[in-house]
Short mmCIF file of C-alpha atoms in Angstrom, two decimals:
data_model
loop_
_atom_site.label_atom_id
_atom_site.label_comp_id
_atom_site.label_asym_id
_atom_site.label_seq_id
_atom_site.Cartn_x
_atom_site.Cartn_y
_atom_site.Cartn_z
CA MET W 828 -80.67 41.32 -57.00
CA LYS W 829 -81.12 38.64 -53.73
CA LYS W 830 -78.06 37.15 -52.53
CA ALA W 831 -78.13 33.37 -52.70
CA ALA W 832 -77.67 30.90 -48.92
CA TRP W 833 -77.14 27.80 -48.71
CA ILE W 834 -79.98 25.63 -46.93
CA ARG W 835 -80.08 21.92 -46.91
CA ARG W 836 -82.94 19.76 -48.77
CA PRO W 837 -83.64 16.19 -48.43
CA PRO W 838 -82.71 13.85 -51.57
CA LYS W 839 -85.69 13.04 -53.70
CA GLY W 840 -87.72 10.02 -53.03
CA ALA W 841 -86.67 9.95 -49.49
CA ALA W 842 -89.48 9.93 -46.42
CA THR W 843 -89.05 13.12 -44.86
CA ARG W 844 -89.71 12.91 -41.03
CA PRO W 845 -90.14 15.75 -38.66
CA ASP W 846 -87.60 14.79 -36.31
CA GLU W 847 -85.12 14.33 -38.46
CA GLY W 848 -82.33 16.90 -38.08
CA GLU W 849 -79.59 15.78 -40.41
CA PRO W 850 -80.75 16.01 -44.02
CA GLU W 851 -78.40 14.73 -46.53
CA ASP W 852 -78.32 17.22 -49.63
CA TRP W 853 -77.65 20.88 -50.35
CA ASP W 854 -80.08 23.37 -52.30
CA ILE W 855 -79.66 27.17 -53.02
CA ASP W 856 -82.05 29.64 -51.47
CA GLU W 857 -82.36 32.72 -53.17
CA GLY W 858 -83.54 35.02 -49.94
CA PRO W 859 -81.46 37.45 -47.82
CA LYS W 860 -80.98 35.53 -44.52
CA ASP W 861 -78.75 35.77 -41.11
CA VAL W 862 -76.50 33.83 -39.74
CA ALA W 863 -75.68 33.14 -36.19
CA GLY W 864 -76.85 37.05 -35.95
CA TRP W 865 -74.09 38.10 -38.59
CA SER W 866 -75.33 39.45 -41.93
CA THR W 867 -73.40 38.40 -44.82
CA GLY W 868 -72.18 41.79 -45.75
CA ALA W 869 -70.86 42.04 -42.03
CA GLN W 870 -69.19 38.85 -42.41
CA ALA W 871 -67.44 39.89 -45.31
CA ASN W 872 -66.34 42.89 -43.78
CA MET W 873 -65.14 41.01 -40.90
CA SER W 874 -63.12 38.87 -43.34
CA ALA W 875 -61.28 41.87 -44.92
CA VAL W 876 -60.51 43.25 -41.37
CA ILE W 877 -58.89 39.69 -40.24
CA ARG W 878 -57.09 39.47 -44.06
CA TRP W 879 -55.79 43.03 -43.52
CA THR W 880 -54.41 42.55 -40.00
CA ALA W 881 -52.98 39.10 -41.03
CA TRP W 882 -50.93 40.95 -43.66
CA GLY W 883 -49.80 43.93 -41.15
CA LEU W 884 -48.64 41.10 -38.82
CA LEU W 885 -46.51 39.57 -41.75
CA ILE W 886 -45.04 42.91 -42.59
CA LEU W 887 -44.30 44.18 -38.95
CA GLY W 888 -43.08 40.62 -37.52
CA PRO W 889 -39.44 40.74 -38.65
CA LEU W 890 -39.21 44.38 -37.83
CA LEU W 891 -40.39 43.55 -34.49
CA GLY W 892 -37.86 40.70 -34.12
CA ALA W 893 -35.11 42.69 -35.72
CA ALA W 894 -35.56 45.62 -32.88
CA ALA W 895 -35.86 43.02 -30.29
CA TYR W 896 -32.50 41.17 -31.11
CA LEU W 897 -30.64 44.79 -31.27
CA SER W 898 -31.92 45.86 -27.95
CA ALA W 899 -30.92 42.60 -26.12
CA PRO W 900 -27.46 43.11 -24.31
CA ALA W 901 -24.54 41.05 -25.97
CA GLN W 902 -23.40 37.72 -24.70
CA ALA W 903 -20.31 35.70 -25.33
CA GLY W 904 -21.42 32.13 -26.45
CA PRO W 905 -24.84 30.46 -25.84
CA SER W 906 -26.52 31.30 -22.60
CA GLN W 907 -25.46 29.71 -19.40
CA LYS W 908 -27.02 28.55 -16.18
CA LYS W 909 -26.68 31.54 -13.79
CA PRO W 910 -24.00 30.39 -11.19
CA ALA W 911 -25.27 30.44 -7.56
CA GLN W 912 -24.31 33.09 -5.24
CA ALA W 913 -20.80 32.71 -3.79
CA ALA W 914 -20.53 32.58 -0.07
CA PRO W 915 -19.19 36.23 1.41
CA ALA W 916 -15.50 36.30 1.99
CA THR W 917 -15.63 36.53 5.60
CA THR W 918 -17.55 33.32 5.67
CA GLY W 919 -15.97 30.26 7.57
CA ALA W 920 -13.01 32.31 9.71
CA GLN W 921 -14.23 30.87 13.10
CA GLY W 922 -14.30 27.21 11.40
CA ALA W 923 -10.61 27.68 10.04
CA ALA W 924 -9.05 28.43 13.14
CA GLY W 925 -10.61 25.01 14.78
CA PHE W 926 -10.07 23.41 11.53
CA ALA W 927 -6.06 24.87 11.82
CA GLN W 928 -5.95 23.89 15.56
CA LEU W 929 -7.00 20.05 14.77
CA PHE W 930 -4.54 19.72 11.98
CA VAL W 931 -1.64 20.80 13.81
CA ALA W 932 -2.16 18.51 16.93
CA ALA W 933 -2.43 15.80 14.27
CA CYS W 934 1.02 16.84 12.61
CA ILE W 935 2.73 16.83 16.13
CA GLU W 936 1.83 13.48 16.93
CA ALA W 937 2.28 12.00 13.41
CA GLY W 938 5.00 9.57 12.98
CA GLU W 939 5.80 6.60 10.50
CA GLY W 940 2.31 5.38 9.07
CA ASP W 941 0.22 8.28 10.04
CA GLN W 942 -0.38 9.50 6.77
CA ALA W 943 -3.80 8.28 6.34
CA LYS W 944 -4.44 10.64 9.53
CA LEU W 945 -3.14 13.69 8.03
CA ALA W 946 -4.73 12.81 4.69
CA ALA W 947 -7.99 13.76 6.32
CA TYR W 948 -6.67 17.47 6.61
CA TYR W 949 -4.49 17.75 3.90
CA PRO W 950 -4.81 15.29 0.70
CA ASP W 951 -1.56 15.59 -0.35
CA ALA W 952 -0.35 14.10 3.07
CA ILE W 953 -1.01 10.68 1.77
CA GLY W 954 2.44 10.44 -0.09
CA LEU W 955 4.48 12.11 2.90
CA ARG W 956 7.46 10.65 4.34
CA LEU W 957 6.96 10.25 7.91
CA GLU W 958 9.41 9.42 10.82
CA GLY W 959 9.72 8.76 14.30
CA ASP W 960 7.23 6.82 16.54
CA SER W 961 3.46 7.80 16.32
CA GLY W 962 2.50 9.57 19.32
CA ARG W 963 5.90 10.61 20.55
CA ARG W 964 5.08 14.02 20.85
CA ARG W 965 1.85 15.71 21.84
CA GLY W 966 0.77 19.10 21.21
CA GLU W 967 -0.82 21.11 24.50
CA GLN W 968 -2.49 24.18 24.89
CA LEU W 969 -3.34 24.92 21.61
CA THR W 970 -4.92 28.06 20.82
CA VAL W 971 -5.10 30.68 17.78
CA VAL W 972 -3.06 33.41 17.80
CA ARG W 973 -3.48 34.95 14.41
CA LEU W 974 -6.09 34.82 11.92
CA ARG W 975 -5.82 36.48 8.61
CA GLN W 976 -7.52 36.30 4.93
CA THR W 977 -5.14 36.17 2.22
CA ASP W 978 -7.59 35.78 -0.42
CA ARG W 979 -11.26 35.07 -1.02
CA GLY W 980 -11.94 31.68 0.85
CA VAL W 981 -8.32 31.23 2.01
CA TRP W 982 -6.97 31.85 5.41
CA SER W 983 -3.61 31.75 7.24
CA VAL W 984 -3.84 30.55 10.59
CA THR W 985 -0.83 30.57 13.37
CA VAL W 986 -1.71 28.33 16.31
CA ALA W 987 0.63 28.41 19.38
CA ALA W 988 1.44 24.82 21.02
CA ARG W 989 3.60 23.82 23.61
CA VAL W 990 4.91 20.69 22.45
CA THR W 991 5.83 18.12 24.79
CA ASP W 992 8.22 14.85 24.24
CA THR W 993 6.43 11.56 25.76
CA MET W 994 9.36 9.38 25.32
CA SER W 995 11.79 11.59 27.47
CA PRO W 996 11.90 10.87 31.42
CA ALA W 997 9.93 13.26 33.20
CA ASN W 998 12.40 13.38 36.33
CA PRO W 999 16.30 12.73 34.35
CA SER W 1000 18.56 11.11 36.75
CA ALA W 1001 21.27 12.93 38.85
CA GLY W 1002 24.03 11.51 36.98
CA ASP W 1003 23.18 12.98 33.64
CA ARG W 1004 25.44 16.17 33.42
CA PRO W 1005 23.84 19.17 31.36
CA ASP W 1006 25.38 20.11 27.84
CA ASP W 1007 24.85 22.50 25.48
CA LYS W 1008 22.64 20.35 23.72
CA GLY W 1009 20.58 19.19 26.65
CA ASP W 1010 20.02 22.93 27.31
CA ALA W 1011 18.75 23.92 24.08
CA LYS W 1012 16.22 20.70 23.99
CA ALA W 1013 15.04 21.83 27.47
CA ALA W 1014 14.37 25.27 26.47
CA ALA W 1015 12.58 24.13 23.07
CA ALA W 1016 10.65 21.89 25.33
CA ARG W 1017 9.44 24.76 27.80
CA ALA W 1018 8.65 27.20 24.79
CA VAL W 1019 5.48 28.05 23.05
CA ARG W 1020 5.92 27.26 19.22
CA TYR W 1021 4.18 28.42 16.55
CA PHE W 1022 2.51 27.31 13.37
CA GLN W 1023 1.00 28.49 10.53
CA VAL W 1024 -1.64 26.81 8.53
CA PRO W 1025 -3.16 27.56 4.87
CA VAL W 1026 -6.67 26.86 5.14
CA ALA W 1027 -9.17 26.99 2.40
CA THR W 1028 -13.44 27.26 2.62
CA ALA W 1029 -15.97 26.94 0.47
CA PRO W 1030 -19.75 25.80 0.62
CA THR W 1031 -20.54 22.32 0.63
CA ALA W 1032 -23.03 20.66 -1.40
CA ASP W 1033 -25.66 20.73 1.64
CA GLY W 1034 -24.98 24.44 2.43
CA ALA W 1035 -22.64 23.75 5.34
CA SER W 1036 -19.08 25.11 4.69
CA GLY W 1037 -16.24 22.58 4.01
CA TYR W 1038 -12.48 23.26 4.70
CA THR W 1039 -9.02 21.75 3.58
CA ALA W 1040 -5.34 22.85 3.96
CA LEU W 1041 -3.59 23.75 0.96
CA ALA W 1042 -0.19 22.72 2.55
CA MET W 1043 1.44 21.36 5.34
CA LEU W 1044 1.91 23.47 8.22
CA ALA W 1045 5.23 25.77 8.51
CA GLU W 1046 6.71 26.66 11.64
CA VAL W 1047 7.20 30.63 12.25
CA ALA W 1048 8.37 32.93 14.90
CA ALA W 1049 6.10 34.46 17.80
CA PRO W 1050 3.82 37.36 16.65
CA GLU W 1051 5.69 40.52 17.22
CA HIS W 1052 4.79 42.50 20.38
CA ILE W 1053 3.60 46.27 20.32
CA LYS W 1054 3.86 49.08 22.47
CA ALA W 1055 0.35 49.43 24.77
CA PRO W 1056 -1.63 52.63 23.97
CA ALA W 1057 -2.00 55.05 26.53
CA LEU W 1058 -5.22 54.82 28.83
CA VAL W 1059 -7.48 57.48 30.35
CA TYR W 1060 -6.48 56.68 33.58
CA GLY W 1061 -3.70 58.64 35.82
CA PRO W 1062 -0.82 56.70 37.50
CA MET W 1063 -1.25 53.95 39.82
CA ARG W 1064 -1.37 54.98 43.47
CA PRO W 1065 -2.31 53.35 46.67
CA ALA W 1066 -5.66 53.07 47.61
CA LEU W 1067 -6.49 54.28 50.69
CA PRO W 1068 -8.80 53.31 53.11
CA ALA W 1069 -10.55 56.39 53.60
CA ASP W 1070 -11.05 56.95 49.89
CA PRO W 1071 -14.91 56.10 49.13
CA ARG W 1072 -13.63 55.06 45.67
CA THR W 1073 -11.39 52.34 47.73
CA GLN W 1074 -14.59 51.47 49.94
CA ALA W 1075 -16.75 50.94 46.59
CA VAL W 1076 -14.40 48.78 44.51
CA THR W 1077 -13.49 46.95 47.64
CA GLU W 1078 -16.94 45.68 48.83
CA PHE W 1079 -18.55 45.10 45.18
CA LEU W 1080 -15.27 42.87 44.46
CA THR W 1081 -15.26 41.23 47.75
CA ALA W 1082 -18.80 40.35 46.54
CA TYR W 1083 -18.12 39.51 43.17
CA LEU W 1084 -14.97 37.05 43.59
CA THR W 1085 -15.76 35.52 47.29
CA GLY W 1086 -19.82 35.66 47.42
CA ALA W 1087 -19.93 37.19 50.72
CA GLY W 1088 -22.42 40.09 50.91
CA GLU W 1089 -25.45 40.78 48.52
CA LEU W 1090 -23.92 41.88 45.24
CA ASP W 1091 -27.09 44.11 44.30
CA ARG W 1092 -26.55 46.76 46.91
CA TYR W 1093 -23.17 47.82 45.41
CA LEU W 1094 -24.73 48.09 42.04
CA ALA W 1095 -26.19 51.44 40.33
CA PRO W 1096 -29.75 50.74 39.17
CA GLY W 1097 -30.37 49.28 35.66
CA THR W 1098 -26.86 47.63 36.38
CA ASN W 1099 -26.93 43.70 35.90
CA LEU W 1100 -23.99 41.73 37.23
CA THR W 1101 -23.67 38.26 38.58
CA ALA W 1102 -21.11 37.03 41.09
CA ILE W 1103 -18.72 34.10 40.25
CA ALA W 1104 -20.48 30.82 41.08
CA PRO W 1105 -18.94 28.93 42.94
CA ALA W 1106 -16.39 31.61 44.42
CA PRO W 1107 -12.93 31.39 43.49
CA TYR W 1108 -11.64 32.97 46.09
CA THR W 1109 -12.06 33.54 49.94
CA GLY W 1110 -10.91 37.36 50.50
CA ILE W 1111 -9.17 40.15 48.61
CA ALA W 1112 -6.75 42.98 49.09
CA VAL W 1113 -7.08 46.09 46.68
CA ASP W 1114 -3.57 47.48 46.43
CA SER W 1115 -3.68 50.51 44.01
CA LEU W 1116 -6.01 52.62 42.03
CA ALA W 1117 -5.83 54.46 38.74
CA ILE W 1118 -8.45 57.35 38.42
CA GLU W 1119 -9.48 58.82 34.92
CA GLY W 1120 -8.12 62.46 34.50
CA GLU W 1121 -6.34 62.32 38.18
CA LYS W 1122 -2.80 63.46 38.54
CA GLY W 1123 -2.58 64.71 42.21
CA THR W 1124 -1.94 62.47 45.04
CA GLU W 1125 -4.03 64.21 47.38
CA PRO W 1126 -6.50 62.22 49.55
CA VAL W 1127 -9.81 62.07 48.39
CA THR W 1128 -12.67 61.88 51.56
CA THR W 1129 -16.02 63.16 49.69
CA VAL W 1130 -18.37 62.12 46.83
CA PRO W 1131 -19.24 64.62 44.02
CA GLY W 1132 -23.09 65.15 43.18
CA ASP W 1133 -25.38 62.54 41.80
CA GLY W 1134 -24.95 61.72 38.38
CA THR W 1135 -21.15 61.89 38.17
CA GLN W 1136 -19.46 59.37 36.57
CA LEU W 1137 -15.85 57.80 36.77
CA ARG W 1138 -13.82 55.58 35.38
CA LEU W 1139 -10.96 53.57 37.33
CA MET W 1140 -8.55 51.08 37.25
CA VAL W 1141 -8.25 48.92 40.44
CA ALA W 1142 -5.32 46.50 41.10
CA LEU W 1143 -5.61 43.94 43.54
CA ARG W 1144 -4.66 40.15 45.06
CA ALA W 1145 -6.92 37.84 45.57
CA THR W 1146 -6.26 35.17 48.10
CA GLY W 1147 -7.54 31.29 46.68
CA HIS W 1148 -8.68 28.30 48.67
CA ASP W 1149 -4.98 27.32 48.55
CA GLU W 1150 -4.38 30.24 50.53
CA VAL W 1151 -2.32 31.66 47.71
CA ARG W 1152 -2.50 35.22 46.64
CA ALA W 1153 -3.01 35.89 42.89
CA PRO W 1154 -2.79 39.32 41.41
CA LEU W 1155 -6.02 40.56 39.29
CA ALA W 1156 -7.11 43.84 37.95
CA TYR W 1157 -10.39 45.37 36.71
CA ALA W 1158 -11.66 48.44 34.76
CA LEU W 1159 -14.73 49.60 36.50
CA THR W 1160 -17.22 52.66 35.81
CA LEU W 1161 -18.38 54.04 38.97
CA LYS W 1162 -21.32 56.86 39.36
CA ALA W 1163 -22.62 59.10 42.27
CA ARG W 1164 -26.14 58.77 44.13
CA ALA W 1165 -27.06 59.84 47.46
CA SER W 1166 -23.41 60.66 48.79
CA ARG W 1167 -21.66 57.00 47.39
CA TRP W 1168 -20.11 55.38 44.46
CA GLU W 1169 -22.26 52.73 42.65
CA ILE W 1170 -20.67 50.26 40.18
CA THR W 1171 -22.65 50.89 36.70
CA SER W 1172 -20.43 48.59 34.57
CA LEU W 1173 -17.44 46.01 34.64
CA ASP W 1174 -15.47 47.06 31.76
CA GLY W 1175 -14.40 44.86 28.99
CA ALA W 1176 -11.03 46.31 28.47
CA PRO W 1177 -9.63 49.53 30.15
CA ALA W 1178 -10.18 52.61 28.23
CA PRO W 1179 -7.73 53.95 25.53
CA ALA W 1180 -6.64 57.78 25.85
CA PRO W 1181 -8.35 59.78 22.68
CA VAL W 1182 -5.78 59.98 19.90
CA ARG W 1183 -4.62 63.64 19.40
CA THR W 1184 -4.47 65.12 16.17
CA ALA W 1185 -1.03 67.27 15.48
CA ALA W 1186 -1.52 70.85 15.49
CA PRO W 1187 -0.31 72.74 12.49
CA SER W 1188 2.93 74.55 12.90
CA ALA W 1189 3.85 78.32 13.03
CA GLY W 1190 3.45 79.62 9.63
CA THR W 1191 1.41 76.58 7.78
CA THR W 1192 -1.71 77.93 6.19
CA PRO W 1193 -4.67 75.60 6.76
CA THR W 1194 -5.84 73.58 3.95
CA PRO W 1195 -9.53 75.33 3.03
#
C-alpha cells in the first residue's frame, strides 16, 4: 500500500506560470517520497524518540529537583549578599598612634568654647563642659609609649607629654615665697604626664582607614620599669690604648662621628655604613669596653686568626661643637682579618645572653 504525501496543486481555471513557486491549493499524491532527506518512516521513529524523551524528563525533573534541594547547605533565612572581607586585626596601629597624639594635644590646649575642636576626634565632645581659657596650656614632647590592642579594631594608646602653663610667668619674682602648693605645682610642671586614649579604627568607603576616639582621654601612671636582661658581654673595663680592639673602635667611631678619615678603611669587606653628616662632634674619647665572653682583666695585645668574630660594647664621650662632652654607647661586631680588627656591623641593640633552662633536680625522672 502506498503512503500518502502532500503536494500543492494550482486551483482550477487558474493559469499556471512556470516561474510561480507558491501554488494556492493542496492535493494528495499517493507515491512514496523523501522529505528533506528523511523518509516518512524515519520521521515517525524520530517522533517516537522525542516523545519518550519528553516523558522521561517529565518524570525525572521532580526527582532531580528534590535531590538538588536536599544536597544544598541549609541556610537560615533568605540569601544575603556576601559581606566584604574584614580588615586584619592589626590594621591601623600606626594611624591609631598618630591619631591619639593629635587628640591628646587638642585636649591639653582645649578651653571654654573648644568643643567643636575636640568633636573632630571624639564626636560626643560637642556636649562637654569645658572651663578655662583656650590655649592656656600646651603639650610638648608628645610621644607614644604604649600601644595595645584591646579588641578587634580597638587600640589603647598611651601618650607621654610634658604639659606647660602658658599663663605662668617664666621667671617668678624674688619676693614670691615658695610653699607646699607652689612646690607641687612646679613639680607637676616638670614631670612627664601620661594619657591613655581608646581609638577605634575601621575601613572607610574609599578603602582607607578611619579613626575615632571612643571616650575622652584618661590620665594614667607612668609605665612600669622592668629589670634589664643579662647581656652576652663581660663587665665594663677600662679601654687600654695598646688593645687592638680599642684601636679599632676608636678609629671607626672617630670617622663615623666626626667625619675625620675614610670610614671604609675600617670596615670588613661587604659591610656598608655611612658616616653621620654633618658631623655632630669634633672628637671622641673611648673610656671602656665590655667584651663578649670575657671575664678576666688581662691585657690583650694580639689579634686572633682570620675570620674570628667578636661582639663588644663601647662607652665613650663625644665632644660637641660647643665643647661639651656627651656620653654615648655603641654595640659593635668585629671580625679579624690580616692581623687587625674590622667592623662588620653597627648593632641595633646590645645582644642579650641566651636564656638557660633549669636543669632537672636530682631524683627527678625526665618525662619521655
